[in-house]
Coordinates of C-alpha atoms and ligand atoms in Angstrom, one line a residue:
M1 CA -57.6 34.5 32.7
P2 CA -60.4 33.5 35.0
S3 CA -58.7 32.3 38.1
K4 CA -60.8 28.0 37.0
I5 CA -61.1 26.7 33.3
K6 CA -64.0 24.6 32.5
I7 CA -64.3 21.3 31.0
F8 CA -66.8 19.8 28.5
D9 CA -66.4 16.5 27.3
T10 CA -67.7 15.8 24.3
T11 CA -67.1 12.0 23.7
L12 CA -70.3 11.4 23.8
R13 CA -70.5 13.3 20.7
D14 CA -67.5 14.0 18.7
G15 CA -65.8 11.2 20.4
E16 CA -68.7 8.7 19.1
Q17 CA -68.4 10.2 15.8
T18 CA -64.9 8.4 16.2
P19 CA -65.1 5.6 12.4
G20 CA -66.5 2.5 13.8
V21 CA -68.3 4.1 17.4
N22 CA -71.3 3.0 18.4
L23 CA -72.1 3.3 21.8
N24 CA -76.0 1.6 24.0
I25 CA -77.5 3.8 25.7
H26 CA -75.8 1.2 28.5
E27 CA -72.6 2.6 28.1
K28 CA -73.5 5.9 27.6
L29 CA -74.4 6.3 30.9
E30 CA -71.6 4.1 32.0
I31 CA -69.3 6.9 30.4
A32 CA -71.2 9.7 31.9
R33 CA -71.3 9.0 35.1
Q34 CA -67.5 7.9 34.9
L35 CA -67.1 12.0 33.4
A36 CA -70.1 12.7 36.8
K37 CA -66.8 11.0 39.4
L38 CA -63.2 12.9 36.7
G39 CA -65.8 15.9 36.9
V40 CA -66.4 17.8 33.8
D41 CA -68.1 20.6 34.6
V42 CA -70.1 19.4 31.3
I43 CA -71.5 16.5 29.1
E44 CA -72.5 16.3 25.5
A45 CA -74.6 13.4 25.8
G46 CA -75.6 13.4 21.4
F47 CA -77.2 14.6 18.9
A48 CA -79.9 14.7 19.9
I49 CA -82.0 14.2 16.6
A50 CA -79.1 12.3 15.0
S51 CA -81.5 9.2 15.5
P52 CA -84.0 7.6 18.0
G53 CA -80.7 6.4 20.4
D54 CA -79.1 9.3 20.3
F55 CA -82.3 11.0 21.8
E56 CA -83.0 8.0 23.8
A57 CA -78.6 8.1 25.6
V58 CA -79.5 11.8 26.0
K59 CA -82.2 12.3 27.6
A60 CA -81.3 8.8 30.1
V61 CA -78.0 11.7 30.8
A62 CA -79.8 14.3 31.7
E63 CA -82.1 12.0 34.1
N64 CA -79.4 10.2 35.5
V65 CA -76.1 12.2 36.0
K66 CA -76.8 14.6 38.5
G67 CA -74.6 18.4 39.7
I68 CA -72.8 18.8 36.0
T69 CA -74.9 20.3 33.0
V70 CA -76.1 18.0 30.7
A71 CA -76.5 19.4 27.0
S72 CA -77.2 18.3 23.8
L73 CA -76.1 19.5 20.6
C74 CA -78.5 20.8 17.8
R75 CA -77.7 22.2 13.8
A76 CA -79.5 26.5 13.4
V77 CA -82.8 25.1 12.4
E78 CA -85.6 24.4 15.2
K79 CA -86.9 21.2 14.6
D80 CA -83.5 20.8 15.7
I81 CA -83.5 22.7 19.1
D82 CA -87.6 21.1 19.4
R83 CA -85.3 18.0 19.9
A84 CA -82.1 18.8 21.5
F85 CA -84.0 20.4 24.7
E86 CA -86.6 17.6 24.6
A87 CA -83.5 15.2 25.3
V88 CA -81.8 17.5 27.8
K89 CA -85.1 19.1 29.9
N90 CA -84.8 16.8 32.7
A91 CA -81.6 17.4 33.5
E92 CA -80.1 19.2 36.3
R93 CA -79.0 21.2 34.4
P94 CA -79.8 21.8 31.8
R95 CA -78.5 23.2 27.6
I96 CA -78.7 23.6 24.2
H97 CA -75.6 23.1 22.6
T98 CA -76.8 25.1 18.9
F99 CA -74.2 25.6 15.2
I100 CA -74.0 26.7 12.1
A101 CA -71.7 27.7 9.8
T102 CA -69.6 30.9 9.8
S103 CA -66.6 30.8 7.0
D104 CA -66.7 31.5 3.7
I105 CA -66.7 28.1 2.3
H106 CA -68.9 26.6 4.6
M107 CA -71.3 29.5 3.5
K108 CA -70.6 28.7 0.3
Y109 CA -70.8 24.5 -0.6
K110 CA -72.6 24.0 1.7
L111 CA -74.7 26.2 3.6
K112 CA -75.1 27.9 0.3
M113 CA -76.3 30.9 2.8
N114 CA -74.2 33.7 2.2
E115 CA -73.3 36.5 5.5
N116 CA -76.3 37.9 7.1
E117 CA -78.1 35.6 6.5
V118 CA -75.8 33.2 7.9
L119 CA -75.9 35.9 10.7
E120 CA -79.8 35.6 10.4
R121 CA -80.8 32.5 10.9
A122 CA -78.0 32.3 13.6
V123 CA -79.3 35.1 16.0
A124 CA -82.9 33.3 16.0
M125 CA -81.9 30.3 16.7
V126 CA -80.5 31.2 19.6
K127 CA -83.5 33.2 21.0
Y128 CA -85.8 30.3 19.8
A129 CA -83.3 27.7 22.2
K130 CA -83.3 30.7 24.5
K131 CA -87.8 30.3 25.1
Y132 CA -86.1 27.0 26.3
C133 CA -83.8 27.3 27.6
E134 CA -81.3 29.6 30.2
D135 CA -78.0 28.0 29.5
V136 CA -77.3 28.8 25.5
E137 CA -74.0 27.2 23.4
F138 CA -73.7 29.0 20.0
S139 CA -70.8 26.9 17.9
A140 CA -69.2 28.8 15.1
E141 CA -68.9 26.2 12.4
D142 CA -65.7 26.4 11.2
A143 CA -64.5 29.5 13.7
S144 CA -60.7 29.4 12.4
R145 CA -61.4 30.0 8.8
T146 CA -63.6 32.7 9.1
R147 CA -63.1 35.7 8.0
V148 CA -62.0 37.2 11.6
E149 CA -64.2 41.4 11.4
F150 CA -67.5 38.5 10.5
L151 CA -66.4 36.2 13.2
Y152 CA -66.9 38.7 16.2
K153 CA -69.9 40.2 14.6
V154 CA -71.5 36.5 14.6
V155 CA -70.2 36.0 18.0
E156 CA -71.1 39.9 19.8
A157 CA -75.5 39.7 18.0
V158 CA -75.4 36.0 19.4
I159 CA -74.4 37.1 22.9
A160 CA -76.9 40.1 23.0
A161 CA -79.5 36.7 21.5
G162 CA -79.1 35.6 24.0
A163 CA -75.3 32.4 24.3
T164 CA -74.5 32.5 27.7
V165 CA -71.8 30.1 25.5
V166 CA -69.6 31.2 22.4
N167 CA -67.5 28.6 21.0
I168 CA -65.5 29.5 18.4
P169 CA -64.4 25.6 16.2
D170 CA -61.2 24.7 14.6
T171 CA -63.2 22.6 13.3
V172 CA -60.7 20.3 10.5
G173 CA -58.2 20.9 12.8
Y174 CA -55.9 24.1 10.4
A175 CA -55.4 26.3 13.7
A176 CA -51.6 27.1 14.6
P177 CA -51.0 27.6 17.8
L178 CA -50.2 31.6 18.1
E179 CA -52.9 32.9 15.2
Y180 CA -55.4 30.2 17.2
G181 CA -54.5 32.8 20.3
K182 CA -54.1 35.8 18.5
L183 CA -58.0 34.6 17.5
I184 CA -59.4 33.9 21.7
R185 CA -57.4 37.7 22.4
G186 CA -58.6 39.4 19.6
I187 CA -62.6 38.1 19.9
K188 CA -61.7 39.3 24.1
E189 CA -60.8 42.6 22.7
N190 CA -63.0 43.6 20.4
V191 CA -66.6 41.8 20.8
N192 CA -69.1 43.8 23.4
G193 CA -70.8 41.4 25.9
I194 CA -66.9 39.1 25.5
E195 CA -67.4 39.1 29.9
K196 CA -70.7 38.7 30.7
I197 CA -69.9 34.5 28.7
D198 CA -68.0 31.8 28.5
L199 CA -65.6 31.7 25.6
S200 CA -65.6 28.3 24.4
V201 CA -62.9 26.3 22.2
H202 CA -63.1 23.4 20.3
C203 CA -59.9 22.2 18.1
H204 CA -59.3 19.1 16.3
N205 CA -56.7 17.0 16.0
D206 CA -55.5 16.6 12.0
L207 CA -52.0 18.6 12.1
G208 CA -51.6 17.0 15.6
L209 CA -51.9 20.9 17.6
A210 CA -55.6 20.1 19.4
V211 CA -54.1 20.2 22.8
A212 CA -51.2 23.2 22.0
N213 CA -54.3 25.2 20.5
T214 CA -55.9 24.4 22.7
L215 CA -54.0 25.6 25.5
A216 CA -53.5 28.6 23.2
A217 CA -56.4 28.9 23.4
M218 CA -56.9 28.6 27.1
E219 CA -53.2 31.6 27.4
N220 CA -55.6 33.8 25.2
G221 CA -58.9 34.0 27.3
A222 CA -61.0 31.6 26.5
T223 CA -62.5 29.9 29.9
Q224 CA -64.4 26.9 28.1
L225 CA -62.1 23.5 26.8
E226 CA -64.0 21.2 24.6
C227 CA -62.5 17.9 25.0
T228 CA -62.2 14.0 24.8
I229 CA -61.8 11.1 26.3
N230 CA -58.3 10.0 25.0
G231 CA -58.5 12.4 22.2
L232 CA -61.5 10.4 20.1
G233 CA -63.8 12.6 17.5
E234 CA -63.7 13.0 13.6
R235 CA -61.0 11.8 11.7
A236 CA -57.6 12.3 13.4
G237 CA -60.2 13.3 16.9
N238 CA -60.4 16.0 19.4
A239 CA -58.0 17.5 22.3
A240 CA -57.8 15.4 24.6
L241 CA -59.3 15.9 28.2
E242 CA -55.5 13.5 30.4
E243 CA -53.5 15.7 28.1
I244 CA -54.9 19.3 29.1
I245 CA -55.3 18.8 32.1
M246 CA -52.2 16.8 32.8
G247 CA -50.8 20.3 31.1
I248 CA -52.4 22.5 32.7
N249 CA -51.4 20.6 36.3
T250 CA -48.3 19.9 35.8
R251 CA -47.0 23.2 34.8
K252 CA -48.7 24.7 37.0
D253 CA -45.8 27.1 37.5
F254 CA -46.9 28.8 33.3
Y255 CA -51.0 28.3 33.3
K256 CA -50.9 30.0 38.0
I257 CA -55.0 27.8 36.2
D258 CA -57.2 25.8 38.4
H259 CA -59.5 22.9 36.9
G260 CA -62.8 20.8 38.6
I261 CA -60.9 17.2 37.3
D262 CA -60.0 14.7 40.0
M263 CA -57.0 13.1 38.6
S264 CA -56.9 10.3 40.0
Q265 CA -59.9 8.6 37.6
I266 CA -58.2 10.0 34.9
Y267 CA -56.9 6.3 34.6
R268 CA -60.0 4.8 34.5
T269 CA -62.2 6.7 32.5
S270 CA -60.1 6.3 30.0
K271 CA -59.6 2.3 30.1
L272 CA -63.5 2.3 29.9
V273 CA -63.6 4.2 27.1
S274 CA -61.8 2.3 25.3
S275 CA -63.1 -1.3 26.2
L276 CA -66.6 0.5 25.4
T277 CA -65.9 1.8 22.4
G278 CA -63.4 -0.5 20.8
V279 CA -60.7 1.4 20.7
N280 CA -57.5 1.1 21.8
V281 CA -55.4 3.7 23.0
Q282 CA -51.8 3.5 21.2
P283 CA -48.8 2.9 23.2
N284 CA -46.7 5.5 23.2
K285 CA -50.0 8.1 23.7
A286 CA -49.6 10.8 26.6
I287 CA -50.7 9.5 30.1
V288 CA -52.3 7.2 29.6
G289 CA -50.8 5.3 26.6
A290 CA -49.0 2.5 27.9
N291 CA -45.7 3.0 27.7
A292 CA -46.6 6.4 28.9
F293 CA -44.7 6.3 32.9
A294 CA -42.3 2.9 31.1
H295 CA -38.5 4.2 30.7
E296 CA -36.9 1.9 28.2
S297 CA -32.9 2.9 28.6
G298 CA -30.2 2.3 31.4
I299 CA -29.9 5.6 31.5
H300 CA -33.3 6.8 31.7
Q301 CA -33.2 3.8 34.8
H302 CA -30.8 5.0 36.4
G303 CA -31.2 8.6 36.9
V304 CA -35.4 7.0 38.0
L305 CA -34.2 4.9 40.3
S306 CA -31.7 7.3 42.2
E307 CA -34.2 10.6 42.1
K308 CA -37.8 10.2 40.2
S309 CA -37.9 13.9 38.7
T310 CA -34.8 13.2 37.3
Y311 CA -36.9 12.4 34.7
E312 CA -40.8 12.0 35.6
I313 CA -42.8 14.8 35.1
M314 CA -45.5 13.1 37.0
T315 CA -46.3 10.6 38.7
P316 CA -48.9 7.3 36.8
E317 CA -50.9 7.8 40.5
S318 CA -51.4 11.2 39.8
I319 CA -54.1 10.1 37.0
G320 CA -54.5 6.9 39.3
L321 CA -52.7 4.2 38.2
T322 CA -52.0 1.5 40.1
Q323 CA -48.7 -0.3 40.7
N324 CA -48.5 -3.5 38.7
R325 CA -49.2 -5.2 41.7
M326 CA -49.9 -9.2 42.5
V327 CA -53.6 -9.3 43.7
L328 CA -54.7 -11.9 45.1
G329 CA -53.8 -16.0 44.8
K330 CA -56.4 -18.6 43.8
L331 CA -57.4 -20.1 48.1
S332 CA -58.2 -15.8 48.3
G333 CA -61.7 -15.3 49.0
R334 CA -64.2 -13.2 47.7
H335 CA -64.4 -10.6 50.4
A336 CA -60.0 -10.3 50.0
F337 CA -60.9 -10.1 46.0
E338 CA -63.5 -7.4 47.0
E339 CA -61.8 -5.3 49.0
R340 CA -58.8 -5.4 45.9
L341 CA -61.3 -4.3 43.5
K342 CA -62.5 -1.5 45.6
E343 CA -58.7 -0.6 46.5
M344 CA -58.5 -0.3 42.8
G345 CA -60.4 2.8 43.0
Y346 CA -63.9 0.5 41.1
S347 CA -68.1 0.3 42.9
L348 CA -69.8 -2.9 40.8
P349 CA -73.3 -3.9 42.2
T350 CA -73.0 -6.6 43.8
E351 CA -73.4 -9.1 41.2
E352 CA -70.7 -7.5 38.8
V353 CA -68.7 -8.0 42.0
Q354 CA -69.6 -12.1 41.7
K355 CA -68.6 -12.4 38.0
A356 CA -65.6 -10.7 38.0
F357 CA -64.7 -13.1 41.3
E358 CA -65.7 -15.7 39.5
K359 CA -63.4 -15.0 35.9
F360 CA -60.6 -14.3 39.2
K361 CA -61.1 -17.9 40.5
V362 CA -61.3 -19.8 37.3
L363 CA -58.2 -17.1 36.0
A364 CA -56.1 -17.8 39.0
D365 CA -55.7 -21.5 38.5
K366 CA -54.4 -21.0 35.1
K367 CA -52.3 -18.3 35.4
K368 CA -49.4 -18.3 38.6
V369 CA -49.7 -14.3 39.5
V370 CA -52.6 -12.8 38.8
L371 CA -51.7 -8.8 38.7
D372 CA -54.3 -5.6 39.3
A373 CA -54.0 -5.2 35.2
D374 CA -55.5 -9.4 34.8
I375 CA -58.5 -8.1 37.4
E376 CA -58.9 -4.7 35.4
A377 CA -59.3 -7.2 31.9
L378 CA -61.7 -8.8 33.4
V379 CA -64.0 -7.0 35.0
G380 CA -64.0 -4.6 32.0
E381 CA -64.6 -7.8 29.7
K382 CA -68.8 -6.1 30.7
V383 CA -70.4 -9.3 29.9
S384 CA -73.2 -8.2 32.2
E385 CA -74.2 -5.3 29.7
V386 CA -75.0 -7.0 27.5
P387 CA -78.1 -9.8 27.5
E388 CA -76.3 -12.8 27.4
I389 CA -78.2 -13.9 24.5
F390 CA -76.4 -16.5 23.2
E391 CA -73.6 -18.4 26.2
L392 CA -70.7 -20.1 24.9
E393 CA -71.3 -23.6 26.2
A394 CA -67.9 -25.4 24.0
F395 CA -65.3 -25.0 20.9
Q396 CA -62.8 -26.9 19.8
I397 CA -60.5 -26.3 16.8
S398 CA -58.5 -29.0 14.8
S399 CA -55.4 -26.7 12.7
G400 CA -51.6 -26.2 10.8
N401 CA -49.7 -25.6 9.2
K402 CA -51.2 -28.1 7.0
V403 CA -54.5 -28.7 7.6
V404 CA -57.6 -27.1 6.4
A405 CA -59.0 -25.2 10.0
T406 CA -61.9 -26.8 11.5
S407 CA -64.0 -26.1 14.5
T408 CA -66.6 -27.1 16.4
V409 CA -68.6 -24.4 18.7
S410 CA -71.9 -25.5 21.1
L411 CA -73.7 -22.1 21.8
K412 CA -76.5 -21.7 24.9
R413 CA -79.3 -20.5 23.4
N414 CA -82.8 -20.3 26.8
E415 CA -82.1 -23.9 27.6
D416 CA -81.3 -25.1 24.3
S417 CA -77.6 -26.5 23.1
I418 CA -76.9 -25.7 20.0
T419 CA -73.3 -26.7 17.8
E420 CA -72.2 -25.8 14.4
A421 CA -69.4 -27.4 12.3
A422 CA -67.4 -25.0 9.9
T423 CA -64.4 -24.7 8.2
G424 CA -61.7 -21.5 8.1
D425 CA -58.8 -19.8 6.8
G426 CA -57.1 -20.3 10.4
P427 CA -58.7 -21.3 13.9
V428 CA -60.5 -18.1 14.6
D429 CA -62.0 -17.8 11.1
A430 CA -63.1 -21.8 11.3
A431 CA -64.3 -20.5 14.9
F432 CA -66.4 -17.8 13.6
N433 CA -67.2 -19.3 10.3
A434 CA -69.2 -22.5 12.9
I435 CA -70.8 -19.6 15.1
E436 CA -73.1 -17.9 13.0
R437 CA -73.8 -20.6 12.1
A438 CA -74.9 -21.9 14.8
V439 CA -76.8 -17.9 16.1
G440 CA -77.4 -19.1 12.0
S441 CA -77.2 -15.6 10.5
S442 CA -73.9 -13.3 8.7
F443 CA -72.4 -10.7 10.7
E444 CA -69.1 -9.0 8.3
L445 CA -66.3 -8.9 11.0
E446 CA -65.0 -4.8 9.9
A447 CA -61.4 -5.8 12.5
Y448 CA -60.0 -7.5 15.0
G449 CA -56.9 -6.7 17.5
L450 CA -55.5 -9.0 20.1
R451 CA -53.7 -8.2 22.8
A452 CA -51.1 -9.7 25.8
V453 CA -52.7 -7.4 28.8
T454 CA -49.8 -8.1 31.2
E455 CA -46.3 -9.7 30.0
G456 CA -45.7 -13.5 30.2
K457 CA -46.8 -16.5 27.8
D458 CA -49.6 -17.2 31.1
A459 CA -51.1 -13.5 30.1
L460 CA -54.5 -13.3 29.5
G461 CA -55.1 -12.2 25.9
E462 CA -57.8 -9.4 25.4
V463 CA -59.7 -9.7 22.0
T464 CA -61.5 -6.7 20.5
V465 CA -63.4 -7.5 17.7
R466 CA -65.4 -5.0 15.6
V467 CA -68.6 -6.6 13.6
S468 CA -71.3 -4.6 11.0
K469 CA -75.2 -5.8 10.8
D470 CA -77.3 -3.3 8.3
G471 CA -74.4 -0.9 8.6
K472 CA -74.3 -1.1 11.9
I473 CA -70.7 -1.1 13.8
F474 CA -70.8 -3.4 17.2
V475 CA -68.7 -4.1 19.3
G476 CA -66.7 -7.0 21.0
R477 CA -64.4 -8.2 23.8
G478 CA -63.3 -11.4 25.1
V479 CA -60.6 -11.7 27.6
S480 CA -58.9 -15.8 28.3
T481 CA -55.3 -17.5 28.7
D482 CA -56.4 -19.0 25.7
I483 CA -56.6 -16.3 22.5
I484 CA -58.9 -18.8 20.3
E485 CA -61.2 -18.8 23.6
A486 CA -61.3 -14.7 23.4
S487 CA -61.9 -14.8 20.6
V488 CA -65.0 -17.1 20.4
K489 CA -66.3 -15.2 23.6
A490 CA -65.9 -11.3 21.6
Y491 CA -67.8 -12.2 18.9
I492 CA -69.9 -14.0 20.7
N493 CA -70.8 -10.7 22.8
A494 CA -70.2 -8.5 19.8
I495 CA -72.9 -10.6 17.3
N496 CA -75.5 -10.8 21.4
R497 CA -75.0 -6.8 21.2
A498 CA -75.8 -6.8 17.7
I499 CA -79.8 -8.6 18.1
S500 CA -80.4 -6.9 21.0
E501 CA -79.6 -3.9 19.6
L502 CA -81.5 -4.6 16.4
G503 CA -83.5 -7.1 17.3
E504 CA -84.0 -11.4 16.4
D505 CA -85.2 -10.4 13.0
T506 CA -81.6 -9.5 11.9
L507 CA -80.7 -13.2 12.3
K508 CA -83.1 -13.5 9.9
N509 CA -80.5 -11.9 6.7
Ligands
LIG601 O1 -65.8 20.9 14.9 C1 -66.9 21.2 15.6 O2 -67.0 22.0 14.6 C2 -68.1 20.5 16.3 C3 -68.9 21.7 16.2 C4 -70.2 21.3 15.7 C5 -69.2 22.8 17.8 O3 -67.5 19.7 17.2
LIG602 ZN1 -65.8 18.9 16.7

């Protein structure tokens, strides 16, 4: 095993392939900056040829996020490789990541190519990419279901062609840990030139084994691990970065390997990704779930109070989760608020601090105790990320179990105020219908989620909505002690996002 494992984060590429996730360029940049702070070695910033938006986002990450390798994925096709290089060429360390499937099933039904044709294409495209870029990663898609002798042959040939990293994906999450470990060992032992390159793994979680497979591969010689924050990704997702790292770290007695991750940034990164993608973390998710450090049974609580190590194998502080303590009161000034934000690890531009402070003041008036989690929710609302084309001025709701819910909503657009009323199936539906009238366009509500940020009747409610327009998905968030207000803010936030991405014309339909 190497003394230090490399971490390749693909939250912005495979993670963005999570159904319903659509990040804009600002959000991708923000996540990329946080990933650099977290200490990943490589950021796969997107699939440059997929759309102009993907291209611009990869380019922006390459040009603005320094100190790491920035990769773009591309099929083993010349025009894809051209586009990938165009997007990453200004990175401090650019990488082209090209792939082609090698399993019988993919070659026969998807590519309609035989083994020789695939081998030839793989070699030719690695050589083609190499003309642009020293660092070229090759992935043998569906490697875990590939005839092993053919896999050895492909890996050896692409190394000879100049690949610096070869990735062995378990594309459909089919492998079992012992079997996958053996596959990696077999490659290490049977492929000429393997010691010259990084051997990478990329595991999907269809059978819930992505992290186990990744760690098994590392034990058997993999030197780069591909993963995503919160385990986002196609279908059941990819191996979760936070689980891999805390596994390696908590069991350093067993794995005996180093990594470059600053674990104190794990919680912040998870929160940011969850808030920008609109994909909530399940409460019982390892490491970053809300219950990951909660001890419910009396026996466990007693044990932890006497000696933490009885039931706690790692501390919440190690992932940057501070105690949920009271922060400030309503008389606290801006300076104290800013200091607390810094202690919590935020470094926000002055305008954002001011916005968060204003929201804090409003909240402190309504809520007796303001906790760190409340501050996180306020800061995470990130209204500033999207131009506030429409702003909420006021709303009024009338609803009950025997009356039709009715809502009046006033929105501000530039200097104009637009007021509309509508009915609906309940107060939220009525408010959303009134907003659509005021905006002058309809949207499809795909998903609605509500979570209490802290405990207690006066807790902040955080609403996440996912709306679709012209086949694209937009996520909106809103936070308030009043859940209807949180819903209204979330809906307006999603609509502003849609307009800023699709343009004003989108309001015509
Ligand atoms: O799952 C997979 O095989 C992939 C490759 C394209 C790396 O995402
Ligand atoms: Zn994948």
